[in-house]
Coordinates of C-alpha atoms and ligand atoms in Angstrom, one line a residue:
M160 CA 58.6 -66.1 78.8
K161 CA 59.4 -66.2 75.1
K162 CA 58.7 -69.5 73.6
I163 CA 61.1 -71.4 71.4
T164 CA 59.6 -71.6 67.9
I165 CA 60.2 -73.8 64.9
D166 CA 62.5 -71.1 63.6
D167 CA 64.9 -71.6 66.5
L168 CA 65.7 -75.2 65.7
N169 CA 67.8 -77.0 63.1
L170 CA 65.6 -79.5 61.5
K171 CA 67.8 -81.0 58.8
G172 CA 67.8 -84.7 58.8
K173 CA 65.8 -84.8 62.1
R174 CA 62.6 -86.8 62.8
V175 CA 60.2 -84.0 63.6
L176 CA 57.0 -85.1 65.4
V177 CA 54.4 -82.4 65.0
R178 CA 51.1 -82.3 67.0
V179 CA 48.7 -80.8 64.6
D180 CA 45.0 -80.3 65.1
F181 CA 43.3 -82.2 62.3
N182 CA 40.1 -82.6 64.2
V183 CA 38.0 -81.6 61.1
P184 CA 34.6 -82.6 59.9
I185 CA 34.6 -85.6 57.6
E186 CA 31.5 -86.2 55.4
N187 CA 31.2 -89.3 53.1
G188 CA 34.8 -90.1 53.5
K189 CA 35.9 -86.5 52.5
V190 CA 37.2 -83.5 54.4
A191 CA 34.2 -81.1 54.7
D192 CA 36.1 -78.1 56.1
D193 CA 39.9 -78.0 55.8
T194 CA 40.6 -74.7 57.6
R195 CA 42.6 -76.3 60.4
I196 CA 44.6 -78.4 57.9
R197 CA 45.4 -75.4 55.8
E198 CA 46.5 -73.5 58.9
S199 CA 49.1 -76.1 59.7
L200 CA 50.7 -75.9 56.2
P201 CA 53.3 -73.3 57.0
T202 CA 54.8 -75.4 59.8
I203 CA 54.7 -78.6 57.6
R204 CA 56.2 -76.8 54.6
K205 CA 59.0 -75.3 56.8
I206 CA 60.0 -78.8 57.9
I207 CA 60.0 -80.1 54.3
E208 CA 62.1 -77.1 53.1
S209 CA 64.5 -77.5 56.0
G210 CA 65.2 -81.1 55.1
G211 CA 63.4 -82.5 58.2
K212 CA 61.3 -85.6 58.3
A213 CA 57.7 -84.6 59.2
I214 CA 55.7 -87.0 61.4
L215 CA 52.3 -85.6 62.0
I216 CA 50.0 -86.7 64.9
S217 CA 46.5 -85.7 65.7
H218 CA 43.2 -86.8 67.1
L219 CA 39.8 -86.9 65.3
G220 CA 36.6 -86.9 67.2
R221 CA 36.0 -89.0 70.3
P222 CA 36.4 -92.7 69.3
K223 CA 36.2 -95.5 71.8
G224 CA 39.1 -97.6 70.6
F225 CA 39.8 -98.4 66.9
D226 CA 37.0 -97.2 64.7
E227 CA 37.2 -96.8 60.9
K228 CA 34.8 -93.9 61.1
Y229 CA 37.4 -91.8 62.9
S230 CA 40.4 -92.8 60.7
L231 CA 42.7 -90.0 59.5
K232 CA 43.1 -91.7 56.1
P233 CA 40.9 -89.2 54.3
I234 CA 43.0 -86.4 55.8
A235 CA 46.3 -88.0 54.5
E236 CA 44.7 -87.9 51.0
H237 CA 43.5 -84.3 51.4
L238 CA 46.9 -83.2 52.7
S239 CA 48.7 -84.8 49.8
K240 CA 46.7 -82.6 47.5
L241 CA 47.3 -79.5 49.5
L242 CA 51.1 -80.1 49.7
G243 CA 51.5 -81.5 46.2
I244 CA 53.4 -84.5 47.5
S245 CA 52.3 -88.0 48.6
V246 CA 51.8 -88.1 52.4
K247 CA 52.4 -91.5 53.8
F248 CA 50.0 -92.9 56.3
T249 CA 50.5 -95.4 59.1
P250 CA 47.9 -97.9 60.3
D251 CA 48.5 -96.9 64.0
C252 CA 50.4 -94.2 65.9
I253 CA 52.7 -96.5 67.8
G254 CA 54.2 -100.0 67.3
E255 CA 56.5 -101.9 65.0
E256 CA 55.0 -100.8 61.7
V257 CA 55.2 -97.1 62.7
R258 CA 58.9 -97.4 63.8
K259 CA 59.7 -99.1 60.4
M260 CA 57.9 -96.4 58.4
V261 CA 59.6 -93.7 60.4
S262 CA 63.1 -95.3 59.9
E263 CA 62.4 -95.4 56.1
L264 CA 61.3 -91.8 56.0
K265 CA 63.5 -89.5 53.9
E266 CA 64.3 -85.9 54.3
G267 CA 61.5 -83.7 53.1
E268 CA 58.9 -86.5 53.4
V269 CA 55.7 -86.3 55.4
L270 CA 54.1 -89.2 57.4
L271 CA 50.7 -88.9 59.0
L272 CA 50.0 -91.2 62.0
E273 CA 46.6 -92.8 62.6
N274 CA 44.2 -91.2 65.1
V275 CA 46.1 -91.0 68.5
R276 CA 42.7 -91.3 70.3
F277 CA 42.4 -94.9 69.2
H278 CA 44.5 -95.4 72.4
P279 CA 42.8 -94.5 75.7
E280 CA 46.3 -93.8 77.0
E281 CA 46.3 -90.6 75.0
E282 CA 43.6 -88.8 77.1
K283 CA 45.0 -90.3 80.3
N284 CA 48.4 -88.7 79.5
D285 CA 49.9 -92.1 80.2
E286 CA 53.7 -91.8 80.7
N287 CA 54.6 -95.0 78.8
F288 CA 52.5 -94.1 75.9
A289 CA 54.0 -90.6 75.8
K290 CA 57.5 -92.2 75.9
E291 CA 56.5 -94.5 73.0
L292 CA 55.5 -91.4 71.0
A293 CA 58.7 -89.6 71.9
S294 CA 60.8 -92.6 70.8
I295 CA 60.1 -91.8 67.1
A296 CA 61.2 -88.2 67.4
D297 CA 64.3 -86.1 67.6
V298 CA 62.2 -82.9 67.8
Y299 CA 58.7 -82.3 69.0
I300 CA 56.7 -79.3 67.8
N301 CA 53.2 -78.4 69.1
D302 CA 51.2 -76.6 66.5
A303 CA 47.7 -77.8 67.8
F304 CA 46.3 -74.7 69.4
G305 CA 42.8 -76.2 69.4
S306 CA 44.0 -79.0 71.7
A307 CA 46.4 -77.0 73.8
H308 CA 44.0 -76.8 76.7
R309 CA 44.2 -80.5 77.1
A310 CA 47.0 -82.2 79.0
H311 CA 47.1 -85.4 76.9
A312 CA 50.0 -87.6 75.9
S313 CA 50.4 -86.1 72.4
T314 CA 50.0 -82.5 73.6
E315 CA 51.8 -82.5 76.9
G316 CA 53.3 -85.7 78.1
V317 CA 55.4 -86.3 75.0
A318 CA 57.2 -83.0 75.3
R319 CA 58.8 -84.2 78.5
F320 CA 60.6 -87.0 76.7
V321 CA 61.9 -85.3 73.6
K322 CA 65.1 -83.2 73.9
E323 CA 64.2 -80.4 71.6
T324 CA 60.7 -78.9 71.7
A325 CA 59.1 -75.8 70.0
I326 CA 55.9 -74.3 69.0
G327 CA 54.8 -74.2 65.3
Y328 CA 53.7 -71.1 63.3
L329 CA 50.0 -71.6 63.9
M330 CA 50.5 -71.9 67.7
K331 CA 52.7 -68.8 67.6
K332 CA 50.1 -66.8 65.7
E333 CA 47.3 -67.8 68.1
I334 CA 49.4 -66.9 71.1
E335 CA 50.4 -63.6 69.6
Y336 CA 46.9 -62.5 68.8
L337 CA 45.2 -63.8 71.9
S338 CA 47.9 -62.2 74.0
K339 CA 47.1 -58.8 72.4
A340 CA 43.6 -59.2 74.1
L341 CA 45.2 -59.7 77.5
T342 CA 48.4 -57.6 77.5
N343 CA 48.4 -53.9 76.6
P344 CA 45.5 -53.9 74.2
E345 CA 45.0 -50.6 72.4
K346 CA 42.0 -48.8 73.8
P347 CA 39.0 -48.5 73.6
Y348 CA 38.8 -52.2 74.1
V349 CA 35.5 -54.0 73.7
A350 CA 34.6 -57.6 74.5
I351 CA 31.5 -59.0 72.8
L352 CA 30.2 -62.1 74.5
G353 CA 27.3 -64.3 73.5
G354 CA 26.5 -67.9 73.0
A355 CA 24.3 -70.2 75.0
K356 CA 25.4 -69.9 78.6
V357 CA 26.7 -67.4 81.2
S358 CA 28.3 -70.3 83.1
D359 CA 30.7 -70.9 80.2
K360 CA 31.9 -67.3 80.1
I361 CA 32.1 -66.3 83.8
Q362 CA 35.8 -66.7 84.0
V363 CA 36.3 -64.7 80.8
I364 CA 34.2 -61.9 82.1
K365 CA 36.1 -61.9 85.4
N366 CA 39.5 -61.9 83.7
L367 CA 38.6 -59.2 81.2
M368 CA 36.8 -57.0 83.8
D369 CA 39.9 -55.0 84.6
K370 CA 41.0 -54.8 81.0
V371 CA 38.1 -53.8 78.8
D372 CA 36.2 -50.5 78.5
A373 CA 32.9 -52.2 77.5
F374 CA 31.2 -55.6 77.4
L375 CA 28.5 -56.1 74.8
I376 CA 26.3 -59.0 75.9
G377 CA 24.1 -61.0 73.5
G378 CA 23.0 -64.5 72.8
G379 CA 21.3 -66.9 75.3
M380 CA 23.6 -65.7 78.0
A381 CA 22.1 -62.2 77.9
N382 CA 18.7 -63.7 79.1
T383 CA 20.1 -64.5 82.5
F384 CA 21.3 -60.9 82.9
L385 CA 18.0 -59.6 81.8
K386 CA 16.2 -61.8 84.2
A387 CA 18.6 -60.6 87.0
K388 CA 17.6 -57.1 86.1
G389 CA 13.9 -58.1 86.7
Y390 CA 12.8 -58.5 83.1
E391 CA 10.3 -61.3 82.1
V392 CA 12.1 -63.5 79.5
G393 CA 9.3 -66.0 78.9
K394 CA 10.5 -69.4 77.7
S395 CA 14.0 -68.1 76.8
L396 CA 17.1 -70.1 77.7
V397 CA 18.0 -68.9 81.2
E398 CA 20.3 -70.2 83.9
N399 CA 18.2 -69.7 87.0
D400 CA 21.0 -70.8 89.3
K401 CA 23.3 -68.1 87.8
I402 CA 20.9 -65.1 88.5
E403 CA 22.7 -64.2 91.7
L404 CA 26.1 -64.4 90.0
A405 CA 24.7 -62.3 87.1
K406 CA 23.7 -59.6 89.7
E407 CA 27.2 -59.7 91.2
I408 CA 28.8 -59.2 87.8
L409 CA 26.4 -56.3 86.9
S410 CA 27.2 -54.5 90.2
E411 CA 30.9 -55.2 89.8
A412 CA 30.9 -53.6 86.4
E413 CA 29.0 -50.6 87.7
K414 CA 31.4 -50.2 90.6
R415 CA 34.4 -50.2 88.2
N416 CA 32.6 -47.9 85.7
I417 CA 32.8 -50.4 82.9
K418 CA 30.0 -50.4 80.4
F419 CA 28.1 -53.7 80.6
I420 CA 25.6 -53.3 77.7
L421 CA 22.7 -55.7 77.5
P422 CA 20.2 -55.9 74.7
V423 CA 17.4 -53.3 74.7
D424 CA 15.3 -55.2 72.1
C425 CA 15.2 -58.7 70.8
V426 CA 13.7 -61.0 68.2
I427 CA 11.3 -63.4 70.0
A428 CA 9.9 -66.6 68.6
S429 CA 6.9 -68.8 69.4
E430 CA 9.1 -71.9 69.4
F431 CA 12.7 -73.0 68.9
S432 CA 12.6 -73.4 65.2
N433 CA 13.5 -71.4 62.0
N434 CA 9.9 -71.8 61.0
A435 CA 8.5 -70.2 64.2
N436 CA 6.5 -67.0 64.2
F437 CA 8.7 -64.2 65.2
E438 CA 8.5 -60.5 66.3
I439 CA 10.8 -57.7 67.3
T440 CA 10.1 -56.4 70.7
S441 CA 11.7 -54.4 73.5
V442 CA 13.1 -56.4 76.3
D443 CA 10.4 -55.3 78.7
K444 CA 7.7 -56.8 76.4
V445 CA 8.7 -60.4 75.9
K446 CA 5.6 -62.6 75.7
P447 CA 5.5 -65.2 78.5
D448 CA 5.1 -68.1 76.1
W449 CA 7.8 -67.0 73.6
M450 CA 11.5 -67.0 73.6
I451 CA 14.4 -64.7 72.7
L452 CA 16.4 -66.0 69.8
D453 CA 18.3 -62.9 68.6
I454 CA 19.2 -59.4 69.5
G455 CA 17.0 -56.7 68.0
P456 CA 17.7 -53.7 65.6
K457 CA 18.1 -51.1 68.3
T458 CA 20.6 -53.3 70.1
I459 CA 22.5 -53.8 66.9
E460 CA 22.7 -50.0 66.5
T461 CA 23.8 -49.6 70.1
F462 CA 26.5 -52.3 69.7
K463 CA 27.7 -50.7 66.4
D464 CA 28.0 -47.3 68.1
V465 CA 30.3 -48.7 70.8
L466 CA 32.3 -50.7 68.3
K467 CA 32.9 -48.0 65.7
D468 CA 35.6 -46.4 67.8
A469 CA 37.1 -49.6 69.3
K470 CA 40.7 -50.3 68.7
T471 CA 40.7 -53.8 70.1
V472 CA 37.8 -56.2 70.1
V473 CA 37.5 -59.8 71.2
W474 CA 34.3 -61.7 70.2
N475 CA 33.2 -65.0 71.7
G476 CA 29.8 -66.5 71.1
P477 CA 27.0 -65.7 68.6
M478 CA 24.4 -63.0 69.3
G479 CA 21.5 -65.4 68.6
V480 CA 20.6 -68.8 67.2
F481 CA 22.5 -68.0 64.0
E482 CA 22.1 -71.6 62.8
F483 CA 18.5 -70.5 61.9
D484 CA 18.5 -67.9 59.1
N485 CA 15.6 -65.9 60.8
F486 CA 17.7 -65.4 63.9
A487 CA 21.1 -64.9 62.4
K488 CA 20.9 -61.2 61.7
G489 CA 22.4 -59.9 65.0
T490 CA 25.4 -62.2 64.7
F491 CA 26.0 -61.4 61.0
E492 CA 25.6 -57.6 61.6
I493 CA 28.3 -57.8 64.4
A494 CA 30.5 -59.8 62.0
K495 CA 30.1 -57.0 59.4
V496 CA 31.0 -54.2 61.9
L497 CA 34.1 -56.2 62.9
A498 CA 35.2 -56.4 59.3
E499 CA 34.6 -52.7 58.9
I500 CA 36.6 -51.6 61.9
T501 CA 39.4 -54.0 61.0
S502 CA 39.8 -52.2 57.7
K503 CA 40.3 -49.0 59.7
G504 CA 43.0 -50.5 61.8
A505 CA 41.3 -52.1 64.8
V506 CA 42.6 -55.4 66.0
T507 CA 39.7 -57.9 66.0
I508 CA 40.0 -61.3 67.4
V509 CA 37.3 -63.9 67.0
G510 CA 37.3 -66.9 69.5
G511 CA 36.9 -70.3 67.9
G512 CA 34.0 -72.6 68.0
D513 CA 30.6 -71.1 67.1
S514 CA 31.8 -67.6 66.6
A515 CA 34.3 -68.9 64.1
S516 CA 31.6 -70.8 62.2
A517 CA 29.4 -67.7 62.3
I518 CA 32.0 -65.4 60.8
S519 CA 32.8 -68.1 58.2
K520 CA 29.1 -68.4 57.4
A521 CA 29.0 -64.6 57.0
G522 CA 31.9 -65.0 54.5
L523 CA 34.1 -62.5 56.6
S524 CA 36.7 -64.8 58.1
D525 CA 39.5 -63.1 56.2
K526 CA 38.2 -59.6 57.0
V527 CA 39.0 -59.7 60.7
S528 CA 42.5 -59.7 62.3
H529 CA 42.3 -63.2 63.7
V530 CA 39.9 -66.1 63.9
S531 CA 41.1 -68.7 66.4
T532 CA 41.2 -72.3 65.4
G533 CA 40.5 -73.3 69.0
G534 CA 37.1 -72.9 70.7
G535 CA 37.7 -74.3 74.2
A536 CA 41.4 -73.3 74.0
S537 CA 40.8 -69.7 73.1
L538 CA 38.2 -69.4 75.9
E539 CA 40.6 -70.8 78.5
F540 CA 43.4 -68.5 77.1
L541 CA 41.1 -65.5 77.6
E542 CA 40.2 -66.8 81.1
G543 CA 43.9 -66.2 81.9
K544 CA 44.7 -69.9 82.3
E545 CA 48.0 -71.5 81.4
L546 CA 47.4 -74.0 78.6
P547 CA 49.3 -77.3 79.2
G548 CA 50.1 -77.8 75.6
I549 CA 51.9 -74.4 75.6
S550 CA 53.6 -74.7 79.0
A551 CA 55.0 -78.1 78.0
I552 CA 57.2 -76.4 75.4
K553 CA 60.4 -75.5 77.3
D554 CA 63.9 -74.5 76.6
K555 CA 65.8 -77.5 77.9
Ligands
AMP55 P1 28.5 -71.2 72.8 O1 29.0 -72.6 72.4 O2 28.3 -71.1 74.3 O3 29.2 -70.1 72.2 O4 27.0 -71.2 72.3 C1 26.7 -71.2 70.9 C2 25.2 -71.6 70.8 O5 24.4 -70.6 71.5 C3 24.8 -71.6 69.4 O6 24.5 -72.9 69.0 C4 23.5 -70.7 69.4 O7 22.5 -71.2 68.6 C5 23.2 -70.6 70.8 N1 22.4 -69.4 71.1 C6 22.7 -68.1 70.9 N2 21.7 -67.3 71.3 C7 20.8 -68.1 71.8 C8 19.5 -67.8 72.4 N3 19.0 -66.6 72.5 N4 18.8 -68.9 72.8 C9 19.2 -70.1 72.7 N5 20.4 -70.4 72.2 C10 21.2 -69.4 71.7

């Protein structure tokens, strides 16, 4: 069903409550990475230009009750600079003071509410709390893709009590790109999966099984598949309780004639540290006391070969422990290939979380088609699940 977007509503003079995802790193009282804030600017600007009154709501971190450390105040200051106007800030997200500040808000002004997670009712999706949030809004817009997989009061409950609801531009962009990975993707279609665990990616593999032409498997999760194939993986990260499942996935892929490509070589290390001794070896020669921390050069070449003709690519999870420079090569090389094929017309979609930080560390975020702002949310989207924050937006 086509979603109502911010463009479908008349915002003039209206109190527009926008759920944004301002869950950004704060260091020494300053915003350390403002990607998510910048991504929300088109929606905020649209409200300002349309003569609406923007009321922004977000969570930050996982506070237990009021905690200065998780205040959104530094974000209000940062946002003021980005927008070039003074963003007002409330000491709470509900209550008398908030209602007063909302009633004084003029057309084109922006108000940021304090961290919604200071109230435990938020995560409980408490109905009265959601109604309280709804009471300060004529229109509710959800633009927080990164929180769309959570049915919380500010992402789901509130939408039930506001007459007009819509998705914002960031949410629209995320849905459009991630949908391309699920509906009619141009072929060849390749999924690159990595990261720590197979268990986190099982549903994605199952959901993409009848869609992709090839899976490229790297990162810690590849170890469980290698062990399932009978290789010795030494002290590598392995999920022993998922070996049977890994075998089932391998045979399912074979039955369906889908390429399920595992590493043929790897970088092994004497310990889990950037200063560890390391060697390149084929996967059948991993030393019993060592661990696999990255894919090897032959694997990179094999992956590149599959990727060079791909027309659609989704990537979720790094190929190795990219946080350590000595084991980042596999991840960065994959990032480079994605940038290359994007310039030749392929649609390349990078799931949020660690893959997003990896591509940003490689300096290539703007060279791929789309980097999702949601880690968990993009994973659940690719699993084929309905995200509560998106389903809550309905034509009423
Ligand atoms: P995920 O959140 O599941 O995408 O996992 C990301 C994490 O997986 C990163 O912090 C990586 O350091 C880690 N990772 C990737 N490859 C390996 C590996 N071979 N061994 C241990 N951890 C890994």
